[in-house]
Structures are given as C-alpha cells and as structure tokens.
Short mmCIF file of N, CA and C in Angstrom, two decimals:
data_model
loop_
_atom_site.label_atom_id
_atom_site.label_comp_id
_atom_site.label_asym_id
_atom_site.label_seq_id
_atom_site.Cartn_x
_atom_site.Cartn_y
_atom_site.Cartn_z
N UNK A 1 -31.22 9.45 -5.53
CA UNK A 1 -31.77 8.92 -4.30
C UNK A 1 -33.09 9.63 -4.01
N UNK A 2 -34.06 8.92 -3.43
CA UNK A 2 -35.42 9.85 -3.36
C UNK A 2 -35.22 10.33 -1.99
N UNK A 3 -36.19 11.41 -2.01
CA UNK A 3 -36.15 12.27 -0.77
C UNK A 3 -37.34 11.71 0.13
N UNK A 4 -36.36 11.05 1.44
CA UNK A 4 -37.35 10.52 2.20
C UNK A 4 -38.31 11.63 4.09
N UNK A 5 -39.00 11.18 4.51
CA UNK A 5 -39.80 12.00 5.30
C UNK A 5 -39.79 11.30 6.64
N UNK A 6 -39.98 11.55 7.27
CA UNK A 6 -40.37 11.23 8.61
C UNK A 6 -41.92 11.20 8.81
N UNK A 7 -42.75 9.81 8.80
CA UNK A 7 -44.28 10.76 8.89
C UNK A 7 -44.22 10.38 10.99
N UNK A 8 -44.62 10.51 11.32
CA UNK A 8 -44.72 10.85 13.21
C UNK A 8 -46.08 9.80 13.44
N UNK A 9 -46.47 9.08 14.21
CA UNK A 9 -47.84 8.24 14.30
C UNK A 9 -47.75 6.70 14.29
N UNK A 10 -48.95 6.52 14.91
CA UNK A 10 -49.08 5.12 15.10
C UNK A 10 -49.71 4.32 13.97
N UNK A 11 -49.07 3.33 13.25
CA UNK A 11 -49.46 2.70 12.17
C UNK A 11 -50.85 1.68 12.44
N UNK A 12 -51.52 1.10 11.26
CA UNK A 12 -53.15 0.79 11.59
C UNK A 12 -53.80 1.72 12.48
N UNK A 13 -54.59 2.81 12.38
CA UNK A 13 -54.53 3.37 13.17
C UNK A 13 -56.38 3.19 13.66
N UNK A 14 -57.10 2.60 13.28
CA UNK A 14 -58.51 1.88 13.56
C UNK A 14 -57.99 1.04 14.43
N UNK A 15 -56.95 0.03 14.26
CA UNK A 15 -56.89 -1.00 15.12
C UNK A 15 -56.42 -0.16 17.08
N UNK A 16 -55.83 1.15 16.48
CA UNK A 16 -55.63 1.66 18.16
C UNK A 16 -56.99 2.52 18.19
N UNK A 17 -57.84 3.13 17.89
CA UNK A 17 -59.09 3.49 18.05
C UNK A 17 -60.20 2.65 19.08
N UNK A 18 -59.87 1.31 18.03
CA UNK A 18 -60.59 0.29 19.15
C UNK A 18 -59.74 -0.17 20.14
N UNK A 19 -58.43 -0.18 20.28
CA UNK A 19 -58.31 -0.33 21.86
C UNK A 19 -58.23 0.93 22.34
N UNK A 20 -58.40 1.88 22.16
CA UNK A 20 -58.68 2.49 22.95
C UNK A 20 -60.46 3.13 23.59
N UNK A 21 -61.08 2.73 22.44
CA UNK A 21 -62.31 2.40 22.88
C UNK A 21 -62.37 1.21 23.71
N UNK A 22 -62.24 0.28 23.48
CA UNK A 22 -62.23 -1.04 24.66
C UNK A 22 -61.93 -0.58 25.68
N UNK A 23 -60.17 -0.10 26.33
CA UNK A 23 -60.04 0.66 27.52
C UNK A 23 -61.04 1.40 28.22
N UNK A 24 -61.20 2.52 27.72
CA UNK A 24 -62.42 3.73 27.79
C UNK A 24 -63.68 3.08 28.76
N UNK A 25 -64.04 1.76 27.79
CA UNK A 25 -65.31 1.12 28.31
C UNK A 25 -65.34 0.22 29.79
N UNK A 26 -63.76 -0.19 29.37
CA UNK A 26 -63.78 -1.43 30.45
C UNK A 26 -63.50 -0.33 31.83
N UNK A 27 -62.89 1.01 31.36
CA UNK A 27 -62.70 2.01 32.29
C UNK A 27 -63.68 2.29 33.17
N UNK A 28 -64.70 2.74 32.48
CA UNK A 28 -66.33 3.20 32.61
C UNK A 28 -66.94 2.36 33.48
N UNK A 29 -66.51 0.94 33.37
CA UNK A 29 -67.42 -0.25 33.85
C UNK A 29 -66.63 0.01 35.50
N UNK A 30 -65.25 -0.18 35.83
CA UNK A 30 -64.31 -0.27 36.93
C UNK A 30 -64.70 0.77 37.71
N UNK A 31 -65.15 2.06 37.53
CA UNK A 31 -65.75 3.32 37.74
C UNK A 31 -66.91 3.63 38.43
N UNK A 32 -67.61 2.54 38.11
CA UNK A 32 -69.00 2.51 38.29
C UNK A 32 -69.29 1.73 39.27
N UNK A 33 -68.78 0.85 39.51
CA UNK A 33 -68.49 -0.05 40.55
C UNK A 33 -67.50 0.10 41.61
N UNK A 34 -66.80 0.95 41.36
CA UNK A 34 -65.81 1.37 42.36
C UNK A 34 -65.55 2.95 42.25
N UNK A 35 -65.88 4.16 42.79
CA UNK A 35 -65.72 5.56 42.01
C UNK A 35 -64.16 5.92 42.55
N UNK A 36 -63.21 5.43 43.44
CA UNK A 36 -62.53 5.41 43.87
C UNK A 36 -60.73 4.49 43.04
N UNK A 37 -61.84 3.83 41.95
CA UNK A 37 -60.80 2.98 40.92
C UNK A 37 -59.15 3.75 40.56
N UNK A 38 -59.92 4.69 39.91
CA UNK A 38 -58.63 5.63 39.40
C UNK A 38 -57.74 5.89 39.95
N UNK A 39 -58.26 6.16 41.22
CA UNK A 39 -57.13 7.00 42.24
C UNK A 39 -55.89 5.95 42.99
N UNK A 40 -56.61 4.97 42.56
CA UNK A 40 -55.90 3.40 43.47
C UNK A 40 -54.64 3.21 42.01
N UNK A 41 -54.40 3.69 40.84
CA UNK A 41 -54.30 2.80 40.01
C UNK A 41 -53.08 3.86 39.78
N UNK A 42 -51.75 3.25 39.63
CA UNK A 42 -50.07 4.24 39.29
C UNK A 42 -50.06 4.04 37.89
N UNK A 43 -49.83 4.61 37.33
CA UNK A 43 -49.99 5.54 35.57
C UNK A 43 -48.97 5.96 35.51
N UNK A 44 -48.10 5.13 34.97
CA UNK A 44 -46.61 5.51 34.57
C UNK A 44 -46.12 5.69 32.99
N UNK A 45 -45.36 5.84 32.59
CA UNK A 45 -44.27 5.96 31.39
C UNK A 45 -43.06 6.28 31.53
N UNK A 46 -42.64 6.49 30.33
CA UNK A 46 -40.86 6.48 30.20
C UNK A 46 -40.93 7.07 29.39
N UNK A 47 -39.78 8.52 29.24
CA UNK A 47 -39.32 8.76 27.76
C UNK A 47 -38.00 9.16 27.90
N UNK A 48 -37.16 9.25 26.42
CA UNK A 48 -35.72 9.31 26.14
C UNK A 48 -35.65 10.58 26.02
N UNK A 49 -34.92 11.85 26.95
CA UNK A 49 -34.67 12.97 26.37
C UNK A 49 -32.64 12.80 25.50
N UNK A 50 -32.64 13.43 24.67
CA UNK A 50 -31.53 13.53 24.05
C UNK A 50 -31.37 15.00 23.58
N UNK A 51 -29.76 14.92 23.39
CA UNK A 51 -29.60 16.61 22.21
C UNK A 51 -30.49 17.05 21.16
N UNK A 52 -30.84 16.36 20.48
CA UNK A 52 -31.41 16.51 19.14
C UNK A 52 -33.33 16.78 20.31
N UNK A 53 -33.81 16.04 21.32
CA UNK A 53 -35.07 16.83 21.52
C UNK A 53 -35.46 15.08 22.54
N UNK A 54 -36.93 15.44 22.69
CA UNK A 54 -37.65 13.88 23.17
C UNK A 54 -37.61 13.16 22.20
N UNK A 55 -37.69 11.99 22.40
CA UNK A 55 -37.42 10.54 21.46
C UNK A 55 -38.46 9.58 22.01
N UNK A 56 -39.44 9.14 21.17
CA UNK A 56 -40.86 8.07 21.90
C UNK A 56 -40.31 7.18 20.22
N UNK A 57 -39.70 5.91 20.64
CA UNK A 57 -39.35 5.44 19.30
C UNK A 57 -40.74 4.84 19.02
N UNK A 58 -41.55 4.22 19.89
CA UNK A 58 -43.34 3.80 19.53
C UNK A 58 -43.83 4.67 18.52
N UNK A 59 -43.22 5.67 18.34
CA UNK A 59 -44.57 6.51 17.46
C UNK A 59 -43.49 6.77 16.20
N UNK A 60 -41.95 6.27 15.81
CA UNK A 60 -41.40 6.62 14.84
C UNK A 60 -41.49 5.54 13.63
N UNK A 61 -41.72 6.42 12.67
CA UNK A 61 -42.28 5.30 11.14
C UNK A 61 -41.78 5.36 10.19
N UNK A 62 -41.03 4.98 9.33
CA UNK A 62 -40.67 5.39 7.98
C UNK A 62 -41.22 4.76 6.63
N UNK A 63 -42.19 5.70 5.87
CA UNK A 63 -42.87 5.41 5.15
C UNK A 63 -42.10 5.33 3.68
N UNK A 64 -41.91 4.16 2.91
CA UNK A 64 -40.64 4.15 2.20
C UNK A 64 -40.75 2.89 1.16
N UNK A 65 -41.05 3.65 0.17
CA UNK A 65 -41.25 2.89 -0.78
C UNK A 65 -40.31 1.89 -1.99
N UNK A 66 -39.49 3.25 -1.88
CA UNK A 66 -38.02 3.05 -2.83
C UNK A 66 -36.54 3.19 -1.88
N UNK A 67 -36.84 2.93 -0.71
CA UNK A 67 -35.45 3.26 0.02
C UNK A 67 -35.96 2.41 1.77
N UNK A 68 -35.90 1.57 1.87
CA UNK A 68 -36.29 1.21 3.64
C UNK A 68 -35.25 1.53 4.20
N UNK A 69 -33.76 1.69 3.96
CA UNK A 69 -32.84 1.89 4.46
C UNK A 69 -33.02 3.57 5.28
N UNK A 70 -34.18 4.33 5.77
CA UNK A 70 -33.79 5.47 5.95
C UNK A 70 -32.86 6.20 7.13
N UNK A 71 -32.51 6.99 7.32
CA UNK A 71 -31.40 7.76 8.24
C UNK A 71 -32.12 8.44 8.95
N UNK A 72 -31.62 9.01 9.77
CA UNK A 72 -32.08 9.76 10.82
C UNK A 72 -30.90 10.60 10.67
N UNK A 73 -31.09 12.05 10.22
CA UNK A 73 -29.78 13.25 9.72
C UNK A 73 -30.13 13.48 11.44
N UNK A 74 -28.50 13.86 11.84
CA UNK A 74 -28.68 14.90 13.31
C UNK A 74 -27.55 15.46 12.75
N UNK A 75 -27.83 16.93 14.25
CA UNK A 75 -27.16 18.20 14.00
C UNK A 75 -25.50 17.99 15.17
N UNK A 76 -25.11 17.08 15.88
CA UNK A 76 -24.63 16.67 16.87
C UNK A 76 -23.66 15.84 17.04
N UNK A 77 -22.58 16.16 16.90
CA UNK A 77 -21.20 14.76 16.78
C UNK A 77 -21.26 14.27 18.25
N UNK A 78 -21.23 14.70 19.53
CA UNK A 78 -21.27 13.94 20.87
C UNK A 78 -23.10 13.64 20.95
N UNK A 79 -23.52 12.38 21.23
CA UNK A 79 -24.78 12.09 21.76
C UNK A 79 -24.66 12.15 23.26
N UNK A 80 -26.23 12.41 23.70
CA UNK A 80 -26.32 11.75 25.02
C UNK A 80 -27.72 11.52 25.10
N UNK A 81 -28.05 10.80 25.95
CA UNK A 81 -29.78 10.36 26.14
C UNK A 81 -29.79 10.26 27.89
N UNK A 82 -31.24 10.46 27.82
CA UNK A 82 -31.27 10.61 29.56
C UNK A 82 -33.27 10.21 29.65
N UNK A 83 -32.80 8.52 29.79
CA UNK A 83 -34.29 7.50 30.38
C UNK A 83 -35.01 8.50 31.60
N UNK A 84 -36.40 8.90 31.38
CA UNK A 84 -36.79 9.44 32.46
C UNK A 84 -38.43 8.70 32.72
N UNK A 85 -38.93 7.96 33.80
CA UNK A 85 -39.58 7.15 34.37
C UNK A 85 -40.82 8.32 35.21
N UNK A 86 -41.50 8.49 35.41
CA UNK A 86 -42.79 9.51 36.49
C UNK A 86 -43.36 8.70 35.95
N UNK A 87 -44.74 8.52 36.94
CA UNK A 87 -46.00 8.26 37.62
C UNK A 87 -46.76 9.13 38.51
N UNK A 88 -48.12 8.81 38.35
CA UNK A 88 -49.33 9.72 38.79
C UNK A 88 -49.73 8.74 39.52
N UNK A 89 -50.31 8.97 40.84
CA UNK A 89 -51.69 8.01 41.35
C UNK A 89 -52.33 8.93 42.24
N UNK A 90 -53.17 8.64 41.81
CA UNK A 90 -54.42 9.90 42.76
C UNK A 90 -54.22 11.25 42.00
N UNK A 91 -53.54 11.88 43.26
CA UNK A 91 -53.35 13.04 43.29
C UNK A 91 -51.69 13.66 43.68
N UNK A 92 -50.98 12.32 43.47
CA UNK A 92 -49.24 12.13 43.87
C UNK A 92 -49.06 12.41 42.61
N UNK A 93 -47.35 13.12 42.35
CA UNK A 93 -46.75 12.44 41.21
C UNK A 93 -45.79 11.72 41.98
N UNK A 94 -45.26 10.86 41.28
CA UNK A 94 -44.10 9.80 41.59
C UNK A 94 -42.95 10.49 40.24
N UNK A 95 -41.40 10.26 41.06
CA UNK A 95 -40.66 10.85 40.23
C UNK A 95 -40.38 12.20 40.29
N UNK A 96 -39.85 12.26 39.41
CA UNK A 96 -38.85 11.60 38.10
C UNK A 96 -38.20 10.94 39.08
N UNK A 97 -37.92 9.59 37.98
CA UNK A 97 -37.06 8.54 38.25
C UNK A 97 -35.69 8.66 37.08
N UNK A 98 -34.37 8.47 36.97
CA UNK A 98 -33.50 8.55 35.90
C UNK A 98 -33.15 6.84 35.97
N UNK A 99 -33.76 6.58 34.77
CA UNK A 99 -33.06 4.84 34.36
C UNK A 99 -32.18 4.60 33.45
N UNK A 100 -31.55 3.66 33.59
CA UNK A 100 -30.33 2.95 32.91
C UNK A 100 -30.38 3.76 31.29
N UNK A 101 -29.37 4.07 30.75
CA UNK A 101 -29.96 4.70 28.88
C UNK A 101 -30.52 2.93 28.20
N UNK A 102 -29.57 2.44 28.59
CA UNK A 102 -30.29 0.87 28.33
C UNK A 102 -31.33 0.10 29.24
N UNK A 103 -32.12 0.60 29.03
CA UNK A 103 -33.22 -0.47 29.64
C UNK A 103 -34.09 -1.79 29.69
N UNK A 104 -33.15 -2.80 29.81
CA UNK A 104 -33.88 -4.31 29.46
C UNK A 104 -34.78 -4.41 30.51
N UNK A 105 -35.76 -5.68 30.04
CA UNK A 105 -36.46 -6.42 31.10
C UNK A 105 -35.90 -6.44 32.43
N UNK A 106 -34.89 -6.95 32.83
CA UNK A 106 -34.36 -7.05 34.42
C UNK A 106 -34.25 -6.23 34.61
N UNK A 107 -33.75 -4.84 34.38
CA UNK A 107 -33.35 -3.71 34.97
C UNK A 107 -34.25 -3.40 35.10
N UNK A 108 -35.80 -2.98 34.53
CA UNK A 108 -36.51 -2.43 34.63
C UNK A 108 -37.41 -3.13 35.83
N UNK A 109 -37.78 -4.54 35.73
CA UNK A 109 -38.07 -5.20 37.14
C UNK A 109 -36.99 -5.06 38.16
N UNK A 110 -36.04 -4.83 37.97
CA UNK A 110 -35.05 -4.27 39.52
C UNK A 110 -35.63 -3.03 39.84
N UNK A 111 -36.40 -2.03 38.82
CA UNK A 111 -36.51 -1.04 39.23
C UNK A 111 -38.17 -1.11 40.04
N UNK A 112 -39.07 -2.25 39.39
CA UNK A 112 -40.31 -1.93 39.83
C UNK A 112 -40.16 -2.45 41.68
N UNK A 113 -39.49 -3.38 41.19
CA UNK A 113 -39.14 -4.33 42.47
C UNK A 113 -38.49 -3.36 43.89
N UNK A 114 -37.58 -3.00 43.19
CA UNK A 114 -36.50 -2.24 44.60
C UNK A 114 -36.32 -0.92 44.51
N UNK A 115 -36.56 -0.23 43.18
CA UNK A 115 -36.59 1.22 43.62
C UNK A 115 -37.62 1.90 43.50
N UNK A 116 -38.77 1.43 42.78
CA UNK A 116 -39.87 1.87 43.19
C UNK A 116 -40.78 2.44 44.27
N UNK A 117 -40.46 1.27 45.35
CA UNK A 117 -41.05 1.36 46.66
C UNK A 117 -40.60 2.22 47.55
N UNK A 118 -39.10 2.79 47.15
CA UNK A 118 -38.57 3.65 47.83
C UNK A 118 -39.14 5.75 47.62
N UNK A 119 -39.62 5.70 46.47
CA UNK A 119 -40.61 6.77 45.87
C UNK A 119 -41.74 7.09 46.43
N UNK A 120 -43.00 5.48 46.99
CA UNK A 120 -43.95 5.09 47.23
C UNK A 120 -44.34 5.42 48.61
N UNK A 121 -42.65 5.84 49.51
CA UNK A 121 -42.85 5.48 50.84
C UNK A 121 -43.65 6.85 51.78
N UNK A 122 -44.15 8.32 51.26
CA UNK A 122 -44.51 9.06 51.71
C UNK A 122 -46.14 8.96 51.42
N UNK A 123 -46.51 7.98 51.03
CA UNK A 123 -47.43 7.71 51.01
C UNK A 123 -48.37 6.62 52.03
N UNK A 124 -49.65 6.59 52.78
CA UNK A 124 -49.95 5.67 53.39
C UNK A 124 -49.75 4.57 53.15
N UNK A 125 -49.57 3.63 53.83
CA UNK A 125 -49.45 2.14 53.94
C UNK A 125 -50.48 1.14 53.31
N UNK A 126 -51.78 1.80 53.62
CA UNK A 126 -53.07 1.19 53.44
C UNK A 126 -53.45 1.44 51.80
N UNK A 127 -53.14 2.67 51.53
CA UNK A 127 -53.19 3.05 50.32
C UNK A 127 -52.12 2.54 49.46
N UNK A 128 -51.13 2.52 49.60
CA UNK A 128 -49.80 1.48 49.19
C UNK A 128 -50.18 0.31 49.06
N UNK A 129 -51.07 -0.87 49.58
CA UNK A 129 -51.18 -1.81 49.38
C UNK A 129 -52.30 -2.52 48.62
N UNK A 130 -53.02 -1.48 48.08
CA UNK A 130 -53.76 -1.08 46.94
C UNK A 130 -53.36 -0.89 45.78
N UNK A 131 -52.27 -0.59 45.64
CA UNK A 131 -52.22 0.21 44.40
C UNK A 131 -52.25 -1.15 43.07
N UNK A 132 -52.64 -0.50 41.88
CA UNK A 132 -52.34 -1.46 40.43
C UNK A 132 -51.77 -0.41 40.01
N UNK A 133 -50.40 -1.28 38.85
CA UNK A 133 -49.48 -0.34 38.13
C UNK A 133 -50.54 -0.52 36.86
N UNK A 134 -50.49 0.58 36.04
CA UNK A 134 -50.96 0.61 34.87
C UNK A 134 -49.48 1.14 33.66
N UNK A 135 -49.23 0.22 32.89
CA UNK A 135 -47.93 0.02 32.39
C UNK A 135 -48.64 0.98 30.77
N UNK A 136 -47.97 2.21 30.66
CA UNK A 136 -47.98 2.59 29.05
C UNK A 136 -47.70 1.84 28.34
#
C-alpha cells in the first residue's frame, strides 16, 4: 500500500489569488466612497473544534495518485465536535455562538434569522439597521 500524506491548502491556488485580489479592489473602491464601509459590515465564520484539534474541512486535500480511498488515522475511540459561529463588526465581537454539529441550510438560516438578532441587541438600533453580513 503506498504511504499517503495529508498536504493542508487550497487547490488552484492562482484562481484564489485573483479573488482575492478582486475583493481587495472592490474593497478599496467601497472605502473610498464610504470610509465608514468596514465598520457597517458583520465578518463572520464557523469552525469545528473536535478531540483530535480544529477541523476547516475547506482547506482538507488528499493528493493521491495510487490510492483516492485515503483515511484519516485518529488517536480517539469516543468522538465529539463542537460548531462554533463569532463575528466582528466595527469594533464588537459577536459570539461565540455554539451550532447544531450538523449544520444544514435551514438551521443555519434559523440561526441568521432568530438567533442572531438576539447577540445584535446591545448594540444601537441605527447601527443595527445598517449592517451587511459578509459570509466566509
């Protein structure tokens, strides 16, 4: 059996260069016209903590020439995972939020929808009704 690797990273990796140059720019432009943009705008993510460490499955790859079937060896007969949700805006953090270990589409709009706003609420009103989510 060949000995397979874990390489860590985002595959095509020019093609995320330029979006993230695009962002950057269209950033620059929103900025300039508004210097106040950023601070209006909630900057969120999600990640999986588990036994074995953090888990971002976006960035896991298996490079595999003679084997696609690869494993993931752990050190751990009981699992557990624990969804964790924060956001930034301005100068707030929002969160931690703990979500479902399964997180589909609906749950996650139940969450932008109804528990979100409950996080949101020590914050002004005026400024609250401003805000854009910016989705990782």
């Amino acid at each position: 059996m060949a000995d397979m690797h874990f390489m860590y990273g985002r595959a095509n990796g020019s093609t995320l260069i330029a979006r993230k140059w695009n962002f950057s720019q269209w950033l620059l432009v929103k900025c300039a016209s508004n210097p106040n943009f950023v601070s209006r705008n909630l900057f969120t993510d999600e990640a999986s903590f588990t036994r074995n460490g953090i888990t971002n499955f976006q960035n896991d790859y298996v490079w595999a020439e003679e084997n696609p079937h690869a494993l993931i060896q752990t050190n751990h007969q009981h699992h557990f995972s624990l969804n964790v949700w924060m956001g930034i805006i301005g100068d707030h953090l929002i969160g931690p939020v703990i979500l479902p270990n399964r997180l589909s589409g609906a749950a996650y709009l139940n969450f932008l929808v109804n528990i979100l706003p409950q996080y949101l609420d020590d914050m002004p009103l005026a400024e609250r009704l401003i805000i854009d989510v910016v989705h990782a």
